Short mmCIF file of C-alpha atoms in Angstrom, two decimals:
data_model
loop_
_atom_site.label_atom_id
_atom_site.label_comp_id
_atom_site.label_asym_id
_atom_site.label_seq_id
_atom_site.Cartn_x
_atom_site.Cartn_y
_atom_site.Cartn_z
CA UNK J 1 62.39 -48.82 -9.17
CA UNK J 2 63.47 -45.99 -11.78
CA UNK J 3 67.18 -46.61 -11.00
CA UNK J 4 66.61 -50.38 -11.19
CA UNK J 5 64.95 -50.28 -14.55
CA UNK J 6 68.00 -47.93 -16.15
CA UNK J 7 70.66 -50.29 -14.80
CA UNK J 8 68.86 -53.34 -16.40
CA UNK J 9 68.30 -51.76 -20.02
CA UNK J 10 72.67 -50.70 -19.46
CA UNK J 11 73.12 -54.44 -18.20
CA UNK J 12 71.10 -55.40 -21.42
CA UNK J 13 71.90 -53.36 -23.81
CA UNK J 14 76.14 -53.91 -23.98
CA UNK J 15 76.59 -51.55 -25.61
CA UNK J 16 74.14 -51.50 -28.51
CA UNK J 17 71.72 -48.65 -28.82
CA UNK J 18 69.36 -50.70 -31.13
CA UNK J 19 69.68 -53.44 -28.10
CA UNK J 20 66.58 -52.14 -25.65
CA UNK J 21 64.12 -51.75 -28.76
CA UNK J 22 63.19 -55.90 -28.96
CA UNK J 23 63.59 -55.94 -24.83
CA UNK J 24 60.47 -52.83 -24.54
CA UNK J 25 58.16 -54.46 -27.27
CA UNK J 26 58.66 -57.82 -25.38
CA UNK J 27 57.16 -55.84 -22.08
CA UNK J 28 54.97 -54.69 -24.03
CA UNK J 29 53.81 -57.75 -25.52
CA UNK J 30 54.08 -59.61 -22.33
CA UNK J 31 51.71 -57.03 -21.00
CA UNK J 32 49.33 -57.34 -23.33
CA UNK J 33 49.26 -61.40 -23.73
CA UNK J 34 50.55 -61.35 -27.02
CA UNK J 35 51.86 -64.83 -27.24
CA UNK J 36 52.41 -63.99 -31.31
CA UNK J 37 54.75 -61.24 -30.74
CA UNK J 38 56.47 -63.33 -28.18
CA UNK J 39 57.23 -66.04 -30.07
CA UNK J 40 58.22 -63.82 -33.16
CA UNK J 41 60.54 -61.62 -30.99
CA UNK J 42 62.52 -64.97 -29.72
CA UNK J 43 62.73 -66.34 -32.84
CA UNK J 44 64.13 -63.19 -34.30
CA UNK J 45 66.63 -62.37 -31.38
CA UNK J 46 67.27 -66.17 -29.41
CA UNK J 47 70.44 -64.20 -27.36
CA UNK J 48 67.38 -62.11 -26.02
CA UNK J 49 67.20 -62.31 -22.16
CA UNK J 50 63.89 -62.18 -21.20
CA UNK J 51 64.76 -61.86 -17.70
CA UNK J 52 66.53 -58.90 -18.47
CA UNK J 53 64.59 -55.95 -19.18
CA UNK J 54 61.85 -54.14 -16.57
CA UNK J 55 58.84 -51.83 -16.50
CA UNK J 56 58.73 -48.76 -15.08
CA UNK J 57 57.38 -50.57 -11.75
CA UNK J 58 59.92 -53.40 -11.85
CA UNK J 59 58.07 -55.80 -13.20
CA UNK J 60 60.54 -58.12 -15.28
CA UNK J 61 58.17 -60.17 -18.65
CA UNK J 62 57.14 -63.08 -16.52
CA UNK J 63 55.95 -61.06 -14.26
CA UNK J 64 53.73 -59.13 -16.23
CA UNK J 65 52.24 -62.55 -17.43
CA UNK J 66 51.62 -63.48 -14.78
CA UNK J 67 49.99 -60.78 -12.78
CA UNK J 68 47.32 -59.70 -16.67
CA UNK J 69 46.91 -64.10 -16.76
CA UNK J 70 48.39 -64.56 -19.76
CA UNK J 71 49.19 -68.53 -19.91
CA UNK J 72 50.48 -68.85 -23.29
CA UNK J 73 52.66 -66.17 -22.46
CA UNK J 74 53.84 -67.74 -19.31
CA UNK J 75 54.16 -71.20 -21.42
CA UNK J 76 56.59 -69.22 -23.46
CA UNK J 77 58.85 -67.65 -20.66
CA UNK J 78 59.32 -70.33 -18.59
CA UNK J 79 62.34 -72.27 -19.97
CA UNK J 80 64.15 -69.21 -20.47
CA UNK J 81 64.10 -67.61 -17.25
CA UNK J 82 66.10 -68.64 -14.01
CA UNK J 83 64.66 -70.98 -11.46
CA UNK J 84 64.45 -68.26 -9.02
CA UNK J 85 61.86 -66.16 -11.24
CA UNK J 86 60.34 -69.17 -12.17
CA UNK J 87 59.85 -69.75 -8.27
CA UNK J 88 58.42 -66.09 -7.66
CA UNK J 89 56.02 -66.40 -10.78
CA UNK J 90 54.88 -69.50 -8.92
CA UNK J 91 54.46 -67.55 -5.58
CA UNK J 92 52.35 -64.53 -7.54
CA UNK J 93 50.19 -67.03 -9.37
CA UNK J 94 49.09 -69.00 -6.45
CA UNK J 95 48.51 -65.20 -3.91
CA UNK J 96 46.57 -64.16 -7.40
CA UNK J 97 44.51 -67.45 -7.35
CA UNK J 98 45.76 -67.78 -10.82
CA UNK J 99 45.12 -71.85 -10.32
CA UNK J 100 45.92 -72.35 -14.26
CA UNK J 101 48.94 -70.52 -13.90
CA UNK J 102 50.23 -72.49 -11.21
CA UNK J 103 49.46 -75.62 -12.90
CA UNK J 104 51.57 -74.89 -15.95
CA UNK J 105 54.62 -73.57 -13.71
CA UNK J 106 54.51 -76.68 -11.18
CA UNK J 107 54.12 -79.24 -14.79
CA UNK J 108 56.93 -76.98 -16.50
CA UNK J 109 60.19 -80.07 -16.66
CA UNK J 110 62.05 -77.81 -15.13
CA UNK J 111 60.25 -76.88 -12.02
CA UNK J 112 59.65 -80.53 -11.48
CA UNK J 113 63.20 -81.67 -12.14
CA UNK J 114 63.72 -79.84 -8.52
CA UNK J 115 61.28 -81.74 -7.20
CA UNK J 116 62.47 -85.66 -8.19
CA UNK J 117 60.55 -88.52 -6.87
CA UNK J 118 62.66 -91.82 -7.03
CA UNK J 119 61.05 -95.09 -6.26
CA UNK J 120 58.29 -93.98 -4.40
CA UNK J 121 60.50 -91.72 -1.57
CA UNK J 122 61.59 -87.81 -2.44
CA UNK J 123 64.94 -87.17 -3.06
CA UNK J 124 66.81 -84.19 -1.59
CA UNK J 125 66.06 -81.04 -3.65
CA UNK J 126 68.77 -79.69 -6.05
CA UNK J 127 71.27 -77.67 -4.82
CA UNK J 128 69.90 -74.52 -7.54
CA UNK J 129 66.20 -75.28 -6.11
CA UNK J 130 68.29 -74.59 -2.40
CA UNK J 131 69.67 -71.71 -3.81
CA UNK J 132 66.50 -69.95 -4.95
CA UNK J 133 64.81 -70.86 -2.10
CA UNK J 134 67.65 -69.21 0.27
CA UNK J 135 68.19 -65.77 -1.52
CA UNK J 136 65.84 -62.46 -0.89
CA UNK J 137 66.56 -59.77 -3.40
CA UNK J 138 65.54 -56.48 -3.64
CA UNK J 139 63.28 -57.34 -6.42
CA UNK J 140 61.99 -60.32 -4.46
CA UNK J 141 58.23 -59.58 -3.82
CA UNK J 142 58.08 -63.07 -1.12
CA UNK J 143 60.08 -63.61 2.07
CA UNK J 144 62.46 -67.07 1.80
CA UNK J 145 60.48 -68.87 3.99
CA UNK J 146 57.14 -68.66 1.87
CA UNK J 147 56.99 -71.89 -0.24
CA UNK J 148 54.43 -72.41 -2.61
CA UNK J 149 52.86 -75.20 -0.92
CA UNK J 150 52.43 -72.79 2.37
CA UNK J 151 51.29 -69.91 0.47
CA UNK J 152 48.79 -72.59 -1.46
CA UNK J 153 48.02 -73.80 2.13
CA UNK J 154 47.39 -70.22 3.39
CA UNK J 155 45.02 -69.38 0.29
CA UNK J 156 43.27 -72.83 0.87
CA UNK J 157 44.20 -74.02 -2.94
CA UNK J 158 43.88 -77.48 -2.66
CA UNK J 159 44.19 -78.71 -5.83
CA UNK J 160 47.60 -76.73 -5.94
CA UNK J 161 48.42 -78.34 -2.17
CA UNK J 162 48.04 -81.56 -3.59
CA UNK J 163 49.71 -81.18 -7.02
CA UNK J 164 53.01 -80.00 -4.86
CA UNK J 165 52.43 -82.43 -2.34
CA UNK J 166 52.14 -85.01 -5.12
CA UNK J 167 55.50 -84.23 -6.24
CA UNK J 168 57.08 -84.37 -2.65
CA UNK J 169 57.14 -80.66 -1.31
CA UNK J 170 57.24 -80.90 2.46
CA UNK J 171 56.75 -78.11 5.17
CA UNK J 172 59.48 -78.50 7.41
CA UNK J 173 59.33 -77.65 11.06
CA UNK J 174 60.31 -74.29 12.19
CA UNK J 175 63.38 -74.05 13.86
CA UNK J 176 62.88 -73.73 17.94
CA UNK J 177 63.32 -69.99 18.73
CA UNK J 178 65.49 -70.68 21.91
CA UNK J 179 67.58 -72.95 20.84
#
């Protein structure tokens, strides 16, 4: 996680020293819950990545939102991180029965633009949903094949099963083994 964490701050930084100092007090605020901070840090620095920068245990900002329940914090994050953290922040809420959480991830416009309902039928996911969905990282803390509606299934959240069934998630049927 150590060797993670340095290459994101040299990633970050490129090649300003002053670059990491707005990147730790955003862990730090993100941490904490403190939505003020937030808000004032990407108002002063809008070319800030939030996605960018990592505690000591790899947690990235969302993250760290996520797992103290900071919602307004969360609120903040979401249209500025990719739709693959927004996925695994989605994951971690609904394992951390973090119901509130959930609800303001699956409402966010762009979770649900990956989720389109058109005249009463689903349409195909986006390809970028497809994409998130297919790729395990390092850094990933769910296998692929978790969705949120199965892991929402699996905790028995039904409020968050029907909100994503609402919206047209599906489980789709395992592949047979010996085929």
């Amino acid at each position: 996680a150590a060797q993670r964490v340095a290459s994101d701050l040299a990633a970050c930084k490129h090649g300003k020293e002053d670059a990491w100092k707005p990147i730790t007090e955003f862990l730090k605020a993100s941490r904490f819950g403190d939505s003020i901070k937030i808000s004032k840090l990407l108002e002063n620095n809008p070319q800030l990545d939030v996605n960018c920068g990592r505690d000591m245990m790899g947690n990235s900002p969302l993250v760290l939102a996520v797992k103290n329940d900071h919602a307004e914090v969360v609120e903040s994050l979401l249209g500025r991180v990719p739709l693959k953290s927004m996925r695994e922040a989605l994951l971690l809420s609904i394992s951390m029965d973090h119901n509130h959480i959930s609800e303001i991830i699956i409402n966010h416009p762009r979770y649900q633009q990956n989720t389109k309902r058109t005249s009463g039928q689903v349409s195909p996911r986006s390809e970028s949903m497809e994409m998130t969905l297919d790729v395990v990282t390092s850094d990933t803390l769910f296998a692929a094949e978790i969705t949120p509606l199965v892991l929402a299934a699996q905790r028995n959240q039904f409020e968050i099963v029907k909100m994503l069934l609402a919206m047209g998630e599906t489980i789709e049927e395992p592949h047979h083994p010996y085929c």
